[in-house]
XYZ file of C-alpha atoms in Angstrom:
677
model
C 41.845 47.965 -34.527
C 42.436 47.549 -38.054
C 41.257 43.764 -37.548
C 37.789 44.970 -36.029
C 37.557 47.058 -39.003
C 38.106 44.521 -41.467
C 35.736 42.069 -39.616
C 33.161 44.880 -39.802
C 33.965 45.148 -43.425
C 33.386 41.441 -43.940
C 29.687 41.668 -42.158
C 28.812 44.475 -44.468
C 30.001 42.741 -47.641
C 27.727 39.832 -47.018
C 25.042 41.204 -45.190
C 22.730 40.842 -48.178
C 22.964 37.045 -47.820
C 21.289 36.760 -44.451
C 17.876 36.671 -45.887
C 18.605 34.179 -48.525
C 17.350 30.568 -48.897
C 19.069 27.336 -49.459
C 20.738 27.019 -52.616
C 22.191 24.221 -54.997
C 24.062 21.682 -53.041
C 22.707 22.811 -49.739
C 19.873 20.341 -50.371
C 22.193 17.439 -50.156
C 24.025 18.265 -47.177
C 21.288 20.254 -45.243
C 17.727 20.342 -46.313
C 17.311 16.874 -47.872
C 19.887 15.064 -45.841
C 18.075 12.434 -43.442
C 21.147 12.816 -40.686
C 21.370 16.670 -40.730
C 17.545 16.944 -40.299
C 17.718 14.512 -37.336
C 19.526 17.428 -35.581
C 21.530 16.681 -32.722
C 20.426 13.126 -32.758
C 22.030 12.565 -36.260
C 25.636 13.352 -34.948
C 26.630 9.860 -34.519
C 25.607 9.215 -38.060
C 27.489 12.185 -39.630
C 30.679 11.301 -37.766
C 30.588 7.794 -38.908
C 29.478 8.210 -42.211
C 30.606 9.873 -45.676
C 29.831 13.470 -46.588
C 26.485 13.118 -48.104
C 25.315 9.632 -47.086
C 22.325 11.060 -45.479
C 21.225 11.980 -48.853
C 22.123 9.506 -51.049
C 23.466 5.655 -51.274
C 26.012 6.556 -53.769
C 29.624 5.556 -53.160
C 31.556 8.630 -52.244
C 35.103 9.391 -51.030
C 34.534 12.326 -48.892
C 34.602 12.578 -45.098
C 33.812 16.112 -43.821
C 31.663 15.444 -40.556
C 32.550 18.956 -38.941
C 30.596 21.122 -40.998
C 27.568 18.738 -41.420
C 27.674 18.235 -37.638
C 27.266 22.166 -37.449
C 24.455 21.990 -39.796
C 22.653 19.558 -37.591
C 22.959 21.462 -34.579
C 21.734 24.669 -36.432
C 18.642 22.387 -37.611
C 17.902 21.542 -33.954
C 17.668 25.179 -33.075
C 15.973 26.441 -36.120
C 14.610 23.676 -38.510
C 14.001 24.586 -42.193
C 15.495 28.209 -41.600
C 18.501 28.917 -43.606
C 19.168 32.216 -41.686
C 21.573 30.608 -38.940
C 23.582 28.882 -41.685
C 24.126 32.107 -43.512
C 24.666 34.092 -40.393
C 27.539 31.729 -39.097
C 29.059 31.549 -42.704
C 29.264 35.412 -42.409
C 30.674 35.352 -38.866
C 33.569 33.063 -39.544
C 34.425 35.021 -42.582
C 34.457 37.978 -40.314
C 36.704 36.118 -37.452
C 39.155 35.027 -40.375
C 39.571 38.552 -41.231
C 40.876 39.062 -37.633
C 43.041 36.112 -37.392
C 44.350 36.611 -40.847
C 45.476 39.865 -40.132
C 47.022 39.037 -36.929
C 48.857 36.030 -38.768
C 50.182 38.321 -41.609
C 51.569 40.880 -39.137
C 53.636 38.151 -38.033
C 54.656 36.659 -41.424
C 55.187 40.055 -43.123
C 56.938 41.995 -40.067
C 59.761 42.882 -42.349
C 57.370 44.828 -44.848
C 55.863 48.031 -44.806
C 52.890 47.762 -41.977
C 50.292 48.522 -44.722
C 51.083 45.359 -46.589
C 49.156 42.846 -43.894
C 46.264 45.219 -44.006
C 46.490 45.465 -47.922
C 46.759 41.617 -48.415
C 44.006 40.836 -45.816
C 41.698 43.413 -47.355
C 42.357 42.176 -50.927
C 41.454 38.689 -50.055
C 38.540 39.498 -47.844
C 37.101 41.818 -50.760
C 37.699 39.547 -53.370
C 34.565 38.522 -55.260
C 35.933 34.929 -56.110
C 35.001 34.061 -52.770
C 31.126 34.814 -53.256
C 30.382 31.202 -53.486
C 31.839 30.033 -50.332
C 30.398 32.473 -47.985
C 26.971 32.935 -49.779
C 26.503 29.167 -50.225
C 25.913 27.473 -46.765
C 27.117 24.195 -47.969
C 30.590 25.770 -48.289
C 31.067 25.900 -44.582
C 33.654 23.124 -45.311
C 35.930 25.495 -47.018
C 35.589 28.292 -44.441
C 36.353 25.959 -41.882
C 39.052 24.408 -43.420
C 40.846 28.000 -44.099
C 39.859 29.132 -40.660
C 41.688 26.351 -38.778
C 44.482 26.313 -41.334
C 45.536 29.802 -40.350
C 45.030 29.180 -36.769
C 47.290 26.083 -36.934
C 49.907 28.291 -38.444
C 49.355 31.162 -36.166
C 49.466 29.246 -32.838
C 52.530 27.665 -34.230
C 54.283 30.895 -34.690
C 53.281 31.578 -31.226
C 54.804 28.376 -30.036
C 58.144 29.296 -31.585
C 58.275 32.925 -30.170
C 57.148 31.687 -26.562
C 58.768 28.294 -26.612
C 55.653 26.544 -25.244
C 54.985 23.093 -26.247
C 51.481 23.516 -25.282
C 50.940 25.748 -28.508
C 52.236 22.917 -30.465
C 49.727 20.769 -29.439
C 46.794 23.316 -29.968
C 48.218 23.874 -33.359
C 47.995 20.198 -34.161
C 44.421 20.268 -32.877
C 43.555 23.016 -35.003
C 45.105 21.174 -38.093
C 43.222 18.002 -37.204
C 39.998 20.201 -37.147
C 40.745 21.420 -40.407
C 41.158 17.920 -41.997
C 37.417 17.040 -40.276
C 36.212 19.978 -42.258
C 37.581 19.311 -45.422
C 40.288 16.392 -46.745
C 42.258 19.098 -49.114
C 43.459 20.766 -45.689
C 46.286 18.197 -45.687
C 48.056 20.717 -47.943
C 48.536 22.900 -45.026
C 51.090 20.294 -43.852
C 53.045 21.680 -46.672
C 52.313 25.487 -46.016
C 53.456 25.007 -42.448
C 57.104 23.970 -42.991
C 57.236 26.392 -45.978
C 56.099 29.209 -43.840
C 58.722 28.262 -41.150
C 61.377 28.532 -43.699
C 60.455 31.692 -45.348
C 59.439 33.520 -42.053
C 61.686 32.208 -39.280
C 65.131 31.432 -38.592
C 64.474 27.936 -38.069
C 66.781 25.507 -39.190
C 66.034 22.519 -41.442
C 66.210 19.848 -38.556
C 63.615 21.789 -36.655
C 61.460 22.308 -39.574
C 61.409 18.663 -40.185
C 60.578 18.042 -36.419
C 57.794 20.225 -36.438
C 56.459 18.671 -39.822
C 56.539 15.111 -38.619
C 53.924 16.509 -35.944
C 51.433 17.295 -38.892
C 52.219 14.301 -40.915
C 51.368 12.127 -37.680
C 48.039 13.993 -37.379
C 47.608 13.380 -41.053
C 48.031 9.605 -40.342
C 45.408 9.482 -37.684
C 42.824 11.272 -39.586
C 43.455 8.914 -42.500
C 43.173 5.919 -40.082
C 39.705 7.527 -39.083
C 38.774 7.869 -42.696
C 39.618 4.668 -43.585
C 37.596 2.982 -40.505
C 34.738 5.172 -41.324
C 34.205 5.149 -45.143
C 36.795 2.485 -46.115
C 38.738 4.965 -48.495
C 42.112 6.660 -48.385
C 41.322 8.743 -51.251
C 38.744 8.969 -54.007
C 36.029 6.162 -53.962
C 33.690 8.239 -56.265
C 32.812 7.631 -59.816
C 34.327 10.232 -62.267
C 31.537 11.147 -64.626
C 31.725 13.583 -67.779
C 28.930 15.843 -66.674
C 31.095 16.508 -63.486
C 34.466 16.893 -65.125
C 34.547 17.688 -68.894
C 38.275 16.371 -68.796
C 36.812 12.907 -68.243
C 36.064 13.041 -72.076
C 39.527 13.784 -73.000
C 40.869 10.883 -75.428
C 44.690 11.414 -74.920
C 46.763 12.621 -72.206
C 47.704 15.944 -74.114
C 44.355 17.329 -74.198
C 43.764 16.517 -70.732
C 46.931 18.348 -69.603
C 46.266 21.252 -71.873
C 42.969 21.713 -70.754
C 43.877 21.545 -67.234
C 46.397 24.195 -68.044
C 43.798 26.544 -69.518
C 41.681 25.954 -66.353
C 44.421 27.003 -64.082
C 44.888 30.141 -66.293
C 41.191 30.888 -65.615
C 41.693 30.873 -62.271
C 44.521 33.477 -62.475
C 42.372 35.399 -64.713
C 39.357 35.620 -62.384
C 41.675 36.544 -59.850
C 42.599 39.600 -61.639
C 39.611 40.294 -63.317
C 36.522 38.632 -61.191
C 33.735 40.092 -63.188
C 32.028 36.973 -64.828
C 31.377 34.512 -62.060
C 29.520 31.274 -62.430
C 28.441 28.605 -59.679
C 29.360 25.468 -62.092
C 31.968 25.091 -64.737
C 31.067 21.382 -65.662
C 30.534 19.896 -68.939
C 30.615 21.648 -71.479
C 31.465 25.164 -69.900
C 35.204 24.733 -70.803
C 35.502 22.710 -74.054
C 38.720 20.295 -74.341
C 41.996 22.091 -75.733
C 45.075 21.245 -77.351
C 48.661 22.343 -76.358
C 48.494 24.797 -79.237
C 45.311 26.518 -77.824
C 46.377 30.290 -77.053
C 44.961 30.083 -73.495
C 46.523 26.923 -72.650
C 50.085 28.136 -73.999
C 49.851 31.374 -72.033
C 48.915 29.653 -68.967
C 51.881 27.249 -69.135
C 54.341 30.209 -69.747
C 52.675 31.934 -66.779
C 52.696 29.140 -64.326
C 56.052 27.478 -65.381
C 57.644 31.243 -65.261
C 56.047 31.530 -61.723
C 57.118 28.334 -60.479
C 60.694 28.853 -61.702
C 60.954 32.391 -59.927
C 59.728 30.718 -56.627
C 62.127 27.999 -56.684
C 64.913 30.510 -57.589
C 63.816 32.969 -54.924
C 63.222 30.194 -52.033
C 66.687 30.177 -50.930
C 66.209 34.014 -50.212
C 63.286 33.311 -48.024
C 61.232 35.419 -50.044
C 57.600 36.420 -49.380
C 56.998 36.299 -53.212
C 58.357 32.778 -53.435
C 56.066 31.628 -50.404
C 52.957 33.378 -52.178
C 53.488 31.522 -55.525
C 54.409 28.144 -53.766
C 51.418 28.610 -51.488
C 49.155 29.141 -54.456
C 50.801 25.914 -56.183
C 50.724 23.875 -53.125
C 46.929 24.532 -52.067
C 45.469 24.360 -55.484
C 47.387 21.247 -56.806
C 44.735 18.773 -55.414
C 42.014 20.293 -57.421
C 43.981 21.219 -60.472
C 43.202 18.250 -62.657
C 46.799 18.294 -63.714
C 48.303 15.033 -61.974
C 44.829 13.160 -61.377
C 41.332 13.735 -62.303
C 38.875 14.986 -59.424
C 34.866 15.207 -59.419
C 34.854 18.585 -61.079
C 36.084 20.447 -63.810
C 36.552 23.808 -62.004
C 34.953 25.746 -59.159
C 35.407 29.340 -57.580
C 35.611 27.815 -54.307
C 38.676 25.684 -55.165
C 40.697 29.013 -55.299
C 39.310 30.213 -51.695
C 42.358 29.280 -50.033
C 45.003 29.323 -52.982
C 44.046 33.139 -53.532
C 45.829 33.991 -50.463
C 48.827 33.077 -52.187
C 48.208 35.541 -55.035
C 47.274 38.163 -52.625
C 50.711 37.802 -50.777
C 52.426 38.027 -54.129
C 50.534 41.235 -54.977
C 51.473 42.385 -51.507
C 55.103 41.808 -52.049
C 54.937 43.895 -55.312
C 53.149 46.788 -53.579
C 55.721 46.796 -51.015
C 58.337 47.886 -53.418
C 56.309 51.315 -53.844
C 56.371 52.120 -50.265
C 59.177 53.508 -48.130
C 61.308 51.238 -45.842
C 59.837 51.757 -42.070
C 61.838 48.987 -40.395
C 59.778 46.404 -38.735
C 56.917 48.470 -37.129
C 53.585 46.532 -37.469
C 51.491 48.162 -34.599
C 49.987 51.643 -34.307
C 49.408 52.244 -38.008
C 46.708 54.744 -38.347
C 44.442 55.636 -41.213
C 46.419 58.785 -41.699
C 49.522 56.559 -42.145
C 47.735 54.700 -44.911
C 46.117 57.643 -46.607
C 49.719 59.168 -47.008
C 51.079 56.393 -48.955
C 51.283 55.974 -52.877
C 48.937 53.002 -52.856
C 46.085 54.362 -50.994
C 44.032 55.732 -53.869
C 44.728 52.578 -56.164
C 43.992 49.964 -53.278
C 40.990 51.666 -52.368
C 39.587 52.002 -55.936
C 40.231 48.147 -56.342
C 38.650 47.370 -53.003
C 35.638 49.628 -53.821
C 35.400 47.780 -57.241
C 35.700 44.393 -55.430
C 33.235 45.334 -52.889
C 30.539 46.214 -55.549
C 31.102 43.109 -57.383
C 30.901 41.027 -54.209
C 27.579 42.560 -52.970
C 25.984 42.373 -56.629
C 27.132 38.646 -56.985
C 25.715 37.844 -53.626
C 22.210 38.939 -55.074
C 22.326 36.246 -57.525
C 22.879 33.734 -54.654
C 19.257 34.766 -53.166
C 17.607 31.383 -54.245
C 17.970 28.728 -56.737
C 16.032 30.530 -59.488
C 17.808 33.832 -59.126
C 21.180 32.003 -59.359
C 20.457 29.688 -62.171
C 18.577 32.543 -64.208
C 21.557 34.512 -63.983
C 24.204 31.977 -64.691
C 22.459 30.335 -67.436
C 22.988 33.663 -69.211
C 26.908 33.766 -68.412
C 27.275 30.039 -69.059
C 24.719 28.962 -71.691
C 26.736 25.636 -72.815
C 26.707 24.103 -69.338
C 24.389 21.076 -69.465
C 24.097 21.027 -65.655
C 23.064 24.600 -65.425
C 20.299 24.039 -68.047
C 19.330 20.692 -66.278
C 19.250 22.585 -62.783
C 17.155 25.632 -64.083
C 14.651 23.148 -65.698
C 14.464 21.153 -62.674
C 13.943 24.046 -60.515
C 11.376 25.486 -62.975
C 9.642 22.220 -62.615
C 9.720 21.080 -58.958
C 9.987 24.395 -57.107
C 7.797 26.598 -59.522
C 5.716 24.567 -61.925
C 4.446 21.801 -59.337
C 3.395 24.284 -56.917
C 1.298 26.408 -59.406
C -2.520 25.588 -59.609
C -3.304 22.796 -61.963
C -4.418 23.805 -65.418
C -3.274 27.346 -64.819
C -1.658 29.538 -67.320
C 1.138 30.077 -64.896
C 1.832 26.316 -64.552
C 1.653 25.864 -68.239
C 4.146 28.479 -68.937
C 6.453 27.267 -66.293
C 6.311 23.794 -67.721
C 7.234 25.002 -71.220
C 10.393 27.205 -69.783
C 11.377 23.804 -67.981
C 11.063 21.795 -71.069
C 12.935 24.288 -73.119
C 15.853 24.468 -70.659
C 16.048 20.731 -69.965
C 15.967 20.021 -73.960
C 18.894 22.306 -74.193
C 20.570 20.183 -71.278
C 20.401 17.168 -73.208
C 21.307 18.471 -76.615
C 24.578 19.572 -74.985
C 24.882 16.273 -73.042
C 22.710 13.545 -74.953
C 23.537 10.852 -72.421
C 22.368 13.165 -69.526
C 20.021 10.511 -67.372
C 18.752 12.930 -64.728
C 18.070 15.659 -67.422
C 16.010 13.175 -69.475
C 14.126 11.913 -66.715
C 13.165 15.481 -65.490
C 12.194 16.203 -69.179
C 9.819 13.179 -68.847
C 8.073 14.467 -65.830
C 7.912 17.844 -67.273
C 6.110 16.666 -70.495
C 4.059 14.298 -68.253
C 2.820 17.132 -66.242
C 2.004 19.235 -69.613
C -0.287 16.105 -70.633
C 2.128 15.304 -73.607
C 2.109 11.746 -73.000
C 3.988 10.479 -76.253
C 7.061 12.711 -75.321
C 7.131 12.039 -71.920
C 7.322 8.220 -72.447
C 10.165 8.962 -75.076
C 12.203 11.023 -72.577
C 11.739 8.210 -70.037
C 12.899 5.604 -72.238
C 15.914 7.350 -73.245
C 16.619 8.252 -69.701
C 16.401 4.346 -68.586
C 18.487 3.543 -71.698
C 21.486 5.372 -70.270
C 20.773 4.022 -66.831
C 18.359 1.796 -65.643
C 15.411 3.187 -63.237
C 16.513 1.808 -59.851
C 14.170 3.847 -57.804
C 10.730 3.371 -57.161
C 9.823 7.114 -57.726
C 11.249 6.821 -61.110
C 9.396 3.647 -61.963
C 6.282 5.560 -60.779
C 6.713 8.209 -63.104
C 7.468 6.332 -66.135
C 4.332 3.876 -65.430
C 2.264 6.784 -65.355
C 3.316 8.264 -68.762
C 3.031 4.826 -70.076
C -0.454 4.616 -68.626
C -1.564 8.254 -70.077
C -0.200 6.943 -73.538
C -2.483 3.995 -73.403
C 0.313 1.630 -73.240
C -1.209 -0.114 -70.102
C 0.836 -3.604 -70.218
C 4.188 -1.318 -69.578
C 2.368 0.774 -67.176
C 1.318 -2.156 -64.897
C 4.739 -3.493 -65.228
C 6.507 -0.552 -64.022
C 4.232 0.209 -61.438
C 4.249 -3.388 -59.968
C 8.018 -3.309 -60.046
C 7.634 0.140 -58.080
C 5.366 -1.440 -55.451
C 7.665 -4.460 -55.182
C 10.848 -1.987 -54.727
C 8.959 0.089 -52.113
C 5.870 -1.724 -50.566
C 5.018 1.312 -48.638
C 4.649 3.707 -51.354
C 0.915 4.652 -51.411
C 1.145 6.694 -54.798
C 2.833 3.522 -56.519
C -0.080 1.387 -55.448
C -2.746 3.937 -56.356
C -1.307 4.341 -59.997
C -1.035 0.467 -60.232
C -4.731 0.284 -59.279
C -5.570 2.647 -61.610
C -4.012 1.047 -64.694
C -5.210 -2.377 -63.889
C -8.645 -0.727 -63.840
C -8.018 0.772 -67.217
C -6.962 -2.572 -68.621
C -10.127 -4.203 -67.160
C -8.580 -5.922 -64.324
C -11.120 -5.115 -61.850
C -10.342 -7.421 -58.985
C -6.532 -6.666 -59.019
C -7.334 -3.220 -59.301
C -9.473 -3.013 -56.241
C -6.722 -5.150 -54.273
C -4.148 -2.427 -55.337
C -6.210 0.568 -54.417
C -7.222 -1.006 -51.143
C -3.538 -1.472 -50.264
C -2.926 2.308 -51.057
C -5.518 3.515 -48.803
C -4.343 1.162 -45.908
C -1.190 2.845 -46.423
C -2.425 6.284 -46.627
C -6.158 6.476 -45.037
C -6.564 10.193 -46.239
C -5.620 9.401 -49.915
C -8.530 11.280 -51.711
C -7.367 10.015 -55.350
C -7.103 6.397 -54.238
C -10.935 6.288 -53.051
C -11.531 8.223 -56.294
C -9.717 5.697 -58.463
C -11.711 2.831 -56.510
C -14.925 4.588 -57.258
C -14.003 4.470 -61.003
C -13.157 0.925 -60.792
C -16.508 0.081 -59.208
C -18.291 2.280 -61.703
C -16.448 0.270 -64.487
C -17.774 -2.942 -63.019
C -21.254 -1.370 -63.070
C -21.438 -1.182 -59.064
C -22.403 2.278 -59.079
C -23.883 2.338 -55.406
C -20.147 1.219 -54.287
C -18.565 3.842 -56.342
C -20.827 6.481 -55.024
C -19.621 5.442 -51.729
C -15.868 6.079 -52.792
C -16.526 8.998 -54.284
C -18.269 10.363 -51.094
C -15.135 9.248 -49.046
C -12.992 11.098 -51.363
C -14.940 14.129 -50.921
C -15.116 13.792 -47.031
C -11.246 14.342 -47.765
C -11.464 16.954 -50.398
C -14.927 18.692 -50.783
C -13.891 20.465 -54.046
C -12.473 17.399 -55.656
C -14.216 18.103 -59.241
C -13.943 14.806 -60.772
C -15.538 12.973 -57.659
C -17.859 15.463 -57.960
C -18.712 14.747 -61.540
C -18.440 11.231 -61.544
C -20.884 11.198 -58.755
C -23.350 12.866 -60.760
C -22.659 10.318 -63.716
C -23.406 7.303 -61.139
C -26.703 8.961 -60.297
C -27.563 9.386 -63.849
C -26.932 5.830 -64.521
C -29.290 4.847 -61.472
C -31.871 7.152 -62.944
C -31.818 9.955 -60.348
C -31.371 13.046 -62.537
C -32.176 15.441 -59.574
C -29.623 14.136 -57.589
C -27.013 14.068 -60.549
C -28.055 17.687 -61.080
C -27.138 18.543 -57.398
C -23.421 17.105 -58.013
C -22.997 18.604 -61.391
C -23.833 22.112 -59.971
C -21.192 21.603 -57.338
C -18.579 20.297 -59.480
C -19.154 23.531 -61.874
C -19.022 25.653 -59.116
C -15.745 24.105 -57.604
C -14.009 24.317 -60.879
C -15.763 26.496 -63.598
C -13.244 25.802 -66.335
C -14.212 21.962 -66.186
C -15.816 21.557 -69.547
C -17.032 17.928 -68.798
C -18.873 19.093 -65.670
C -20.262 22.077 -67.493
C -21.555 19.653 -70.468
C -22.944 17.232 -67.935
C -24.865 19.974 -66.211
C -26.355 21.112 -69.341
C -27.328 17.838 -70.493
C -29.141 17.068 -67.118
C -30.833 20.450 -67.218
C -32.257 19.874 -70.545
C -33.324 16.077 -69.524
C -34.854 17.879 -66.736
C -36.929 20.106 -68.754
C -35.155 23.323 -67.885
C -34.089 24.128 -71.318
C -33.372 27.789 -70.731
C -30.605 27.245 -68.208
C -29.412 24.232 -70.184
C -28.938 26.585 -73.134
C -26.739 28.716 -71.042
C -24.429 25.875 -70.173
C -24.234 24.487 -73.647
C -23.130 28.020 -74.729
C -20.631 28.148 -72.153
C -19.283 24.636 -73.035
C -19.107 25.593 -76.780
C -16.834 28.691 -75.779
C -14.798 26.613 -73.831
C -14.088 24.355 -77.018
C -16.534 21.699 -76.500
C -17.329 19.870 -79.936
C -21.267 20.240 -79.988
């Protein structure tokens, strides 16, 4: 009964995530992953590739096919819809509540019957878990924990019922945990520790059971090596991901790692300030004299000594402490560096050990009740000394969890909140600037005040990001795009040149962006060089060919320009800008009739293409057909009343046709728009 109550509580705690969008790393594993978005057809690639191989070609030492396979199936059912992903995360969390309580009743059968419920509730309500449940991508953490506790629970059932089939099933669950996340290997240490602390199994029997899980790890690593060619690691350690990479000596690296461990413990006790990213420079490097590092060292070493001292007594406290250490060790940065400085998701599993330790001390305030674990009622719980303080803690945890969930609604809500909490994170500044640019500014109408304001905000965030980490290549690149879209060609060029100074551009899209910025800055030779390289790198990129043709035209290379623009159109027959640019090229060559034909093709695709309308009018002026020109200038102004060039052309044409009164109206309008007349 209490398991169902806790499962319902889990559903209620995370119900406000069900309408959320994809956020942060969801794009790399789900939304923009070419294997995931194939749906079921992508399963073969998913199980035979590294974790994010469907998103990038970067070398990566992660093999986690289980969650990605689930995402692919969900995509098949509901493409581009994050709801199934959020729903399944919440349902798994609710299922964990039921299984965890059942397991803890077995493990803690000698304690007061409230303790398994209290430990499960503390773990379930803890705000540190919001990242894992609210971020679909963290399904790997959920599955790892789910199958870890299932493996342990099934093994205990095997011992109780003496059935070998349950050992096999336990091993199967453990293998699924490994397929969910490699760090599940730590459960191979948890299982014998649990057998020692909570059963009467002798050392020989424990070693025998442990051998099963070690064998399964061996099978997993054979599969992993066959698939991605790596036993462990395989990724490039970068300062932006892990601040400890910048440590110049082992002492500061070790001290900072201790400080981070202390932060985990602090967040467990006071989970008020939460942030999705702890990369450079959220946690500056520390020395051994740093108060936080010293306090962490005392607490951690003291806890470890206590746990080892109590281990022969098969103590719950010893198990809780060693569970925490054993499951956090791989992500602690103490013995070796990982790809991240710190993350709340890293203590999703280890926090159970701290909850168990809390439960052990809570038990001291409760009367001895024998081994009764079934039949406890709400009235029984209410009559304990811990009811009010435990209820208060759970209410506070629930409120913080629900409020934190709201931050995860989408990228913008998350980043705008977390940048206030962690203003010195280069990645958060970059991510917010990029989100404002790509997801907001570029979708706003061109020339609108909204677009300009969003671009300015993006530039401010990206500039702060590169001030924190001057060699942040991606941030410089996006800053270049923001300046380019803002029309600031000089600063765009500077940003792109800085970005490629730290890391050469090897993607066609980056060369296109830089080439356009050079062209806007009238550095045509450099524009042509980058754009030509982009067309060679990706011959199927119509946008690269279009811009290549544009700046060939600007530099007077008419025939080469026409060839490039024709290539662009052959790749994308509905590319209105390519027809327009081909029209401009013909106009430069004095072939106004051919230019009009090209503008007409552009307008057949986009009837309100203001520049095509305006230039059609200009061609008719050159052909001495002012009446026809007038019609196009009028259509151009109607399509975009804010186009000062079109307004001026209309005024001049009206004056040349003798309609001076109407011409005066448009001359006045042009003056009010800033025209220098």
